Coordinates of C-alpha atoms and ligand atoms in Angstrom, one line a residue:
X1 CA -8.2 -19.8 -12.2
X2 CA -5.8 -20.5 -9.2
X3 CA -4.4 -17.4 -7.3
X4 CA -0.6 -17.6 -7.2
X5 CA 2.6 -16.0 -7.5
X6 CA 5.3 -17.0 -10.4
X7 CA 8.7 -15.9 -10.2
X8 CA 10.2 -14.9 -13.3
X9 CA 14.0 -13.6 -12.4
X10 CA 15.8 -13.4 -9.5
X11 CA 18.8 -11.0 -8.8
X12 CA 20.5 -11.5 -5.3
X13 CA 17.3 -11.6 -2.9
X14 CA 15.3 -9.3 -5.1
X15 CA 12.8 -10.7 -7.5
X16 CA 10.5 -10.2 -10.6
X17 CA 7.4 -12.3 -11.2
X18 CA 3.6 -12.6 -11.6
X19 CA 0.4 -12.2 -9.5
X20 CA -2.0 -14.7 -11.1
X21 CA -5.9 -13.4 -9.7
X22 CA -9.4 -13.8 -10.8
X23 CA -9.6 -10.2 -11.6
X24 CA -6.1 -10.6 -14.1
X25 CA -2.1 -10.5 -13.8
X26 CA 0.2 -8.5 -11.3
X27 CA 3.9 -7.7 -12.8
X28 CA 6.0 -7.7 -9.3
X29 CA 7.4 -5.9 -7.9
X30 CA 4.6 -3.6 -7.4
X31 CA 3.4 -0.4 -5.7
X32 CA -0.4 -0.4 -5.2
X33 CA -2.1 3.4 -5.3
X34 CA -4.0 3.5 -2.2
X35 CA -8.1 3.9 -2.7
X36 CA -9.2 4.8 0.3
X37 CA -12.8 5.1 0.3
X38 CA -13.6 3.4 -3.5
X39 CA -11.2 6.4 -5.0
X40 CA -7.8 7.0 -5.4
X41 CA -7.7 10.6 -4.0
X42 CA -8.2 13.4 -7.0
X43 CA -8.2 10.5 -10.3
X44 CA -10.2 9.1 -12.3
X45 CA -10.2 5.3 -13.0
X46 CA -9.2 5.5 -16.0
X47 CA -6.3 7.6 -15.1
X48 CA -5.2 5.2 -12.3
X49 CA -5.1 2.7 -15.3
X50 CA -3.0 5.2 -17.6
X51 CA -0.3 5.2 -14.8
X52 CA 0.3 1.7 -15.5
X53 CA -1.4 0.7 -11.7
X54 CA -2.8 -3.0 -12.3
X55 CA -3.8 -3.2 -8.7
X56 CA -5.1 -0.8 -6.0
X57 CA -6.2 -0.9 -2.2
X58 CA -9.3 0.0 -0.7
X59 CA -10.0 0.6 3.3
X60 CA -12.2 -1.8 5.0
X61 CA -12.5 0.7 8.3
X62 CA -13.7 3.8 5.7
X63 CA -15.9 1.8 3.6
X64 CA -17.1 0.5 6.1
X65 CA -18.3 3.1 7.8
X66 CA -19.6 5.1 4.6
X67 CA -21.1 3.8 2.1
X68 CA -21.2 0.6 4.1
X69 CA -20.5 -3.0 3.2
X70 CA -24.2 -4.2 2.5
X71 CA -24.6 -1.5 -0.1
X72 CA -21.4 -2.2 -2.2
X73 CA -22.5 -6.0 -1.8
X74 CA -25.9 -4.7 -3.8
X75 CA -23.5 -2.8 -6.3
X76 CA -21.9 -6.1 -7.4
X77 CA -18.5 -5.4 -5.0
X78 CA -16.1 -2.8 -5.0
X79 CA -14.9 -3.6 -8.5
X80 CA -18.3 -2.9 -10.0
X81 CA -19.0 0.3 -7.5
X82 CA -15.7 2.3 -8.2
X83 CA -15.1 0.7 -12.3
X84 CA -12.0 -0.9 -11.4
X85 CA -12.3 -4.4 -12.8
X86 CA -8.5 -5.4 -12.0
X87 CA -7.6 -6.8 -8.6
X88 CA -8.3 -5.2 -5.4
X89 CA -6.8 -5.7 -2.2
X90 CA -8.5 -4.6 0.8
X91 CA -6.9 -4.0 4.4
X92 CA -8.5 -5.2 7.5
X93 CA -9.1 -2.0 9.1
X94 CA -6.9 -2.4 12.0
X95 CA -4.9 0.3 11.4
X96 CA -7.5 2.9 10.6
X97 CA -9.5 1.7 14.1
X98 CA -6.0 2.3 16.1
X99 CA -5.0 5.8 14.1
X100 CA -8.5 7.1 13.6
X101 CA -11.6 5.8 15.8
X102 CA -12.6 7.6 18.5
X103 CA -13.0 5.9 22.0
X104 CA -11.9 2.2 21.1
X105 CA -11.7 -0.7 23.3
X106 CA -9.3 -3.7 22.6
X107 CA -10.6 -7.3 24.2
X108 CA -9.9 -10.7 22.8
X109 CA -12.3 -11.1 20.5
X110 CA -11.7 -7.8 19.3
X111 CA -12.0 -3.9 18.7
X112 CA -15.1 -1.9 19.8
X113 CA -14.7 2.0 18.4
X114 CA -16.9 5.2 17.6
X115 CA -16.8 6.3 13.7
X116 CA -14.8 9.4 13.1
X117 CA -17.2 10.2 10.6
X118 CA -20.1 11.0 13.4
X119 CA -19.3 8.9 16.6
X120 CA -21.5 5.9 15.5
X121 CA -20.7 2.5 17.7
X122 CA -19.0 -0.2 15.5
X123 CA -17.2 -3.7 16.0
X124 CA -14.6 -5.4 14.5
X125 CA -13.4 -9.0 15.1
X126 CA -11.5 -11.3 12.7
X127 CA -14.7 -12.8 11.7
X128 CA -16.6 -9.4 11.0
X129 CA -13.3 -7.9 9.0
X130 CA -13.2 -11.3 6.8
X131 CA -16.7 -10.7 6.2
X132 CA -16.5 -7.4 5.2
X133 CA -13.9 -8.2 2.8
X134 CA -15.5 -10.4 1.3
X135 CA -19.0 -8.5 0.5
X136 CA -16.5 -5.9 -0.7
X137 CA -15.0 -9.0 -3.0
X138 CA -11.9 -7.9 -2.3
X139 CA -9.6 -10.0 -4.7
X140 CA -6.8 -10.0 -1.8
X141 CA -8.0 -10.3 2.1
X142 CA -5.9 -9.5 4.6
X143 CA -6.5 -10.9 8.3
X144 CA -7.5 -8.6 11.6
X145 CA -4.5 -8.2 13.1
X146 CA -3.9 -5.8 16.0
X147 CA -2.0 -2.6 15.3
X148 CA 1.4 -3.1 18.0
X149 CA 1.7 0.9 19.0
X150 CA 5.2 2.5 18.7
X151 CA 6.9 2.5 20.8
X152 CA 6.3 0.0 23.0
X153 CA 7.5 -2.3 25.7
X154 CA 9.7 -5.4 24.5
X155 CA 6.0 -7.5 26.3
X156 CA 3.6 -5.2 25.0
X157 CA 5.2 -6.0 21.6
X158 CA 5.3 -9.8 22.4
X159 CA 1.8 -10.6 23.3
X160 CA 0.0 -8.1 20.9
X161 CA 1.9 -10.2 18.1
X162 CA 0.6 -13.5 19.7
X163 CA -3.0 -12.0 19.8
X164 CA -2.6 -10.9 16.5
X165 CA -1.4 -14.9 15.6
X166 CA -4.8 -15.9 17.3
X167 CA -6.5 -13.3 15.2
X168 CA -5.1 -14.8 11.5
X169 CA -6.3 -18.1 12.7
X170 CA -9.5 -17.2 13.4
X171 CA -9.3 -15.0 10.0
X172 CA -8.4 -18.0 8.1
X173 CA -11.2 -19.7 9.1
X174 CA -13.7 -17.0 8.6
X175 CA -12.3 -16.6 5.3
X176 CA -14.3 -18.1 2.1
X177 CA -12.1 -19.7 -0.6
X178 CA -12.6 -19.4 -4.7
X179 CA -10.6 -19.6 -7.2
X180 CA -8.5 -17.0 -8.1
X181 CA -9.2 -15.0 -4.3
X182 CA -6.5 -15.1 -1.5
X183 CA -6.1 -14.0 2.0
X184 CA -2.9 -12.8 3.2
X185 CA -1.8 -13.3 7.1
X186 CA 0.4 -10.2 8.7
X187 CA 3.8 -10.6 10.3
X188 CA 4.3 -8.8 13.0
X189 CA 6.9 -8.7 16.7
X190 CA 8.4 -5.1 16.0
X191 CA 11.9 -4.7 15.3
X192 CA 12.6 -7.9 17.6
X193 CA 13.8 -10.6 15.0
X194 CA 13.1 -13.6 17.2
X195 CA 9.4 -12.4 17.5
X196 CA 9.6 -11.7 13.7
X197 CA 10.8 -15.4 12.8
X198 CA 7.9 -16.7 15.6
X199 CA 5.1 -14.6 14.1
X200 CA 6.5 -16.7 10.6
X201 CA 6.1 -19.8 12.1
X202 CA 2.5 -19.0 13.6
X203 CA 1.5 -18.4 10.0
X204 CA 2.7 -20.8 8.1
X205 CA 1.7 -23.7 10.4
X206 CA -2.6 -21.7 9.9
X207 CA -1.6 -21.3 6.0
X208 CA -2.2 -18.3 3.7
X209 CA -1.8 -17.2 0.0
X210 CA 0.5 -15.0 0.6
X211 CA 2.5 -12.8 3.7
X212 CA 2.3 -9.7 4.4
X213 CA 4.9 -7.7 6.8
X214 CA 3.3 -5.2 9.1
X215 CA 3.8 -3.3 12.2
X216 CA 6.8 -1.1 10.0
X217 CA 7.0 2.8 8.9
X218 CA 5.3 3.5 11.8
X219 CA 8.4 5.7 13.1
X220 CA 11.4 3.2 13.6
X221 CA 13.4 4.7 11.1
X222 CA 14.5 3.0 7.7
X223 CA 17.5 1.2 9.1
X224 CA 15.5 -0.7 11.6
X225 CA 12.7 -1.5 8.8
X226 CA 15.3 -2.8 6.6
X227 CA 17.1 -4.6 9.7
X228 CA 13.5 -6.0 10.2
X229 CA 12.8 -7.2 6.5
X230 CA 16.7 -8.6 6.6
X231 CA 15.3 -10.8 9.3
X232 CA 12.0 -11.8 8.7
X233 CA 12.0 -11.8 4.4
X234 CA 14.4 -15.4 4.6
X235 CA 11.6 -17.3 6.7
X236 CA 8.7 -16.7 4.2
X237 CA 8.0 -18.9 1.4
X238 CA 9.6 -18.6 -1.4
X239 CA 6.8 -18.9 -4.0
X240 CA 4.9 -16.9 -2.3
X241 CA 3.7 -13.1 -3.0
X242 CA 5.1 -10.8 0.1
X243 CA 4.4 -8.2 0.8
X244 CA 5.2 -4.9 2.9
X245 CA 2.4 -2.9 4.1
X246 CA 2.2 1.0 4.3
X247 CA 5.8 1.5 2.6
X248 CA 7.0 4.1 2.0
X249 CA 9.2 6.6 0.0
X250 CA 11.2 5.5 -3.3
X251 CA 14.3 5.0 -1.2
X252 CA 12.1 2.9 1.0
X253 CA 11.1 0.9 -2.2
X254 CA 14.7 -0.2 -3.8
X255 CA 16.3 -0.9 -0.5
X256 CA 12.8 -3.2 0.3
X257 CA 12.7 -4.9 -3.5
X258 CA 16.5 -5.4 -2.7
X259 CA 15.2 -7.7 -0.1
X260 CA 12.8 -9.4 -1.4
X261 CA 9.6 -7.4 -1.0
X262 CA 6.9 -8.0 -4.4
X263 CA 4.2 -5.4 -3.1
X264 CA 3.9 -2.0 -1.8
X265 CA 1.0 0.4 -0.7
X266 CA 1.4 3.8 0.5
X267 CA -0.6 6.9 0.5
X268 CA 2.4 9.2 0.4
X269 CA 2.7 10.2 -3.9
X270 CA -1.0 10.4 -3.4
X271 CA -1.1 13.0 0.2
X272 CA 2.0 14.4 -1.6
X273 CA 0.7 15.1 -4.6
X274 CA -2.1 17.1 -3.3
X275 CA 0.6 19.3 -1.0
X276 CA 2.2 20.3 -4.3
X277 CA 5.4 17.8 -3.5
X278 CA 6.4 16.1 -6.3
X279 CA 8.9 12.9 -6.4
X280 CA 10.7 12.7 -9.5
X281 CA 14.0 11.3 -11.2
X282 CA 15.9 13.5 -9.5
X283 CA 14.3 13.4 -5.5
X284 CA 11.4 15.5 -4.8
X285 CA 10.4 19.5 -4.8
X286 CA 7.5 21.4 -4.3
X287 CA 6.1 23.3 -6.8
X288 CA 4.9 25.7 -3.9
X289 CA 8.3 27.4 -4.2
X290 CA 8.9 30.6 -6.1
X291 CA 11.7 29.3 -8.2
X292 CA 8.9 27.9 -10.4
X293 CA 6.7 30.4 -11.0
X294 CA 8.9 31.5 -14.8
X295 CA 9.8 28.2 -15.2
X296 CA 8.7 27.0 -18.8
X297 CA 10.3 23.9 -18.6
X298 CA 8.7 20.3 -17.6
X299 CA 7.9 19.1 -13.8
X300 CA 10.1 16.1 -14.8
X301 CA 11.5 16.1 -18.8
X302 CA 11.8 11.9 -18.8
X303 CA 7.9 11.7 -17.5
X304 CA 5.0 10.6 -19.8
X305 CA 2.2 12.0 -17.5
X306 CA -0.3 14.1 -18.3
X307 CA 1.6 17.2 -16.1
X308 CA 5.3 16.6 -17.5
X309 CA 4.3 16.5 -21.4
X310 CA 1.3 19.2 -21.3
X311 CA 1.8 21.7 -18.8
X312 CA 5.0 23.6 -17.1
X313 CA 6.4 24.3 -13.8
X314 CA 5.0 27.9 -14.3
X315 CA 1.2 26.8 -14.6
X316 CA 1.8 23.8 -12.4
X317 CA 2.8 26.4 -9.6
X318 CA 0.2 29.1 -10.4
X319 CA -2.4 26.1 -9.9
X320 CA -1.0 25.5 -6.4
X321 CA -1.0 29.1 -5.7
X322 CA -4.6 29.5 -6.6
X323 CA -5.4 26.8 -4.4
X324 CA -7.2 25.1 -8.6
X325 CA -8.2 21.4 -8.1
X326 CA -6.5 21.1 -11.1
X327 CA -3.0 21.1 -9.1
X328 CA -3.6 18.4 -6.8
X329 CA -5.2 15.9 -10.1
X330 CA -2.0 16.6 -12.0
X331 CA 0.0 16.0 -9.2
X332 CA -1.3 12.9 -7.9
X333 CA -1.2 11.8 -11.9
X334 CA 2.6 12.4 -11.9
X335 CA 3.4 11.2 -8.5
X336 CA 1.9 7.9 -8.8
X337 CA 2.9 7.6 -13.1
X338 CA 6.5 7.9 -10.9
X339 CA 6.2 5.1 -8.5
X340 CA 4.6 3.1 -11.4
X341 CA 8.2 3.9 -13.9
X342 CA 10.3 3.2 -10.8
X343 CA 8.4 -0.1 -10.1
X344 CA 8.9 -0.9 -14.0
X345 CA 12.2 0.2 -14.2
X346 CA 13.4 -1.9 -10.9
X347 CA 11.5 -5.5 -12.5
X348 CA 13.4 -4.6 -15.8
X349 CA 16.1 -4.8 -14.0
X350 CA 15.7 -7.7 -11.9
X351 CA 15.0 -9.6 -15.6
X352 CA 18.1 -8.2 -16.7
X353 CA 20.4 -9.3 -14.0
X354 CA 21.6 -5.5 -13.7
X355 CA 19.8 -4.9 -10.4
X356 CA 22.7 -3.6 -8.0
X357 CA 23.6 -1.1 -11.0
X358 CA 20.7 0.2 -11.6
X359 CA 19.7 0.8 -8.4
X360 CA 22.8 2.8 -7.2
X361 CA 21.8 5.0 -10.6
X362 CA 18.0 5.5 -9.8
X363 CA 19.9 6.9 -5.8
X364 CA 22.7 8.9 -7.6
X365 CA 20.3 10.4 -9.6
X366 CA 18.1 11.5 -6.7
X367 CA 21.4 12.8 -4.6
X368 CA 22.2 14.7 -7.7
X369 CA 18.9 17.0 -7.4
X370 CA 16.8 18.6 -9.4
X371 CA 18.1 20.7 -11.9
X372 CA 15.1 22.3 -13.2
Ligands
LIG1 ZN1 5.0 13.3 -14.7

């Protein structure tokens, strides 16, 4: 079993193939549902695997921190603890450290920070994430990379993408190889495409699986991302998984699979589906809003989720409104069933050689509203 990506089609820079991993196949492109702590928020395995999802992410800084690393090693790995036998990938916990740690201190070697959880001292280096990751036996690694803050200065942004180059090398070499496991190294130099193609360079010469983009969504606006991806995407390897990390809306989606991109994660349909916003074929709504509350009709009439065949806007609403657990589960079902069928519908048309077309349909279709 040899990790590795195969493409199958390719229309204009966007492109449809396979994930081949110890823990089975990946259809790309592909949006993984974000588990944060072992769970993707308000669903059961098994529904996660109803959506379609092949793959989800878990988060090295939360698990961590509770239940720990040492236990879920005893349970067999994450795959065992939360009965997801398909592919995991885990994230380094960089990004949790910068966005939710108390008290943190950054130094060479690496992060020092107090648990939001109950203001317990922890570490984490590249060696100790890699580690962590792999008692987790996360099918996907990703190397400790420093979190560049936005905004910053055109220097700050410089030399925390060289000390995050420093990190994936020290990553790599932390990181233990078997067949059918990879470790991804993260792109990063902010919107500034020179940094961008550097950052490239330092990764390919330490050599990874696959490449991840990171350091976007983080409040340039979508222009800028795609600006970004425009220059970065052409300098990574071409039979090689990429992917962009904590992305993003369905807009966000076709315009990044339109350049390139083969994997998503984001915890937006899952947040949003517990807010009562739903995203459907034609944009999103929220189910908060009065106009539901007679409406007999379906959240979304071309949906096969367990909310959009079964139940109506009406009870959907009334759920919300009655603050029933019930709202947020059916939500989340629909909401990530969505990203799945736009995911599908986007490699279709990649195989098809239609992609331009159907992409400017799956946009029209949003513009138009929702009719409901
Ligand atoms: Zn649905």
């Amino acid at each position: 079993m040899t990790f590795g990506w195969t493409e199958a089609a390719a229309d204009g820079a966007a492109r449809a193939g396979t994930l081949d991993t110890a823990h089975g196949p990946v259809a790309t492109p592909v949006f993984m549902p974000v588990g944060t702590a072992g769970t993707v928020k308000a669903m059961t395995a098994d529904q996660v695997r109803t959506t379609g999802a092949s793959i989800v992410l878990g988060n090295t800084y939360h698990l961590m921190l509770r239940p720990g690393a040492d236990r879920i090693e005893r349970f067999g790995g994450l795959h065992k603890f939360m009965d997801w036998p398909g592919p995991i990938l885990t994230d380094s916990g960089g990004f949790q450290v910068m966005s939710l740690s108390a008290l943190r201190t950054l130094d060479e070697d690496g992060v020092t920070f107090r648990s939001h959880l109950d203001g317990s001292a922890h570490r984490l280096t590249p060696e100790i994430a890699t580690e962590i990751q792999h008692k987790l036996d996360a099918t996907i690694t990703m190397a400790f990379d420093e979190c560049t803050k936005f905004p910053a200065t055109a220097d700050e942004v410089r030399s925390s993408m060289e000390r995050s180059m420093r990190w994936a090398g020290r990553s790599r070499a932390a990181f233990v190889a078997r067949p059918g496991y990879a470790q991804f190294g993260i792109v990063q130099g902010g919107v500034d495409p020179e940094l961008r193609a550097r950052s490239v360079a330092a990764l390919l010469d330490i050599g990874f699986e696959g490449y991840a983009v990171g350091g976007l969504a983080v409040g340039e606006g979508q222009a800028a991302m795609f600006a970004t991806l425009d220059a970065t995407v052409p300098h990574l390897p071409r039979d090689q998984p990429r992917y962009l990390m904590g992305v993003g809306t369905p807009d966000d989606l076709v315009g990044a699979v339109a350049r390139g991109i083969d994997m998503f994660d984001c915890v937006m349909p899952t947040r949003a589906g517990r807010t009562a916003r739903a995203y459907t074929r034609h944009g999103t709504l929220n189910l908060r809003n009065a106009r539901h509350q007679e409406n007999q009709g379906p959240l979304d009439p071309a949906c096969r989720c367990t909310a959009c065949t079964r139940h109506s806007r009406a009870y959907l609403h009334h759920l919300f409104r009655a603050n029933e657990m019930l709202g947020p589960m059916l939500l989340t079902q629909h909401n990530i069933t969505y990203y799945q069928d736009l995911m599908r519908g986007l490699r279709n048309a990649i195989c098809s050689g239609t992609f331009e077309t159907h992409a400017a349909e799956t946009r029209a279709s949003w513009a138009a509203g929702d009719l409901g």
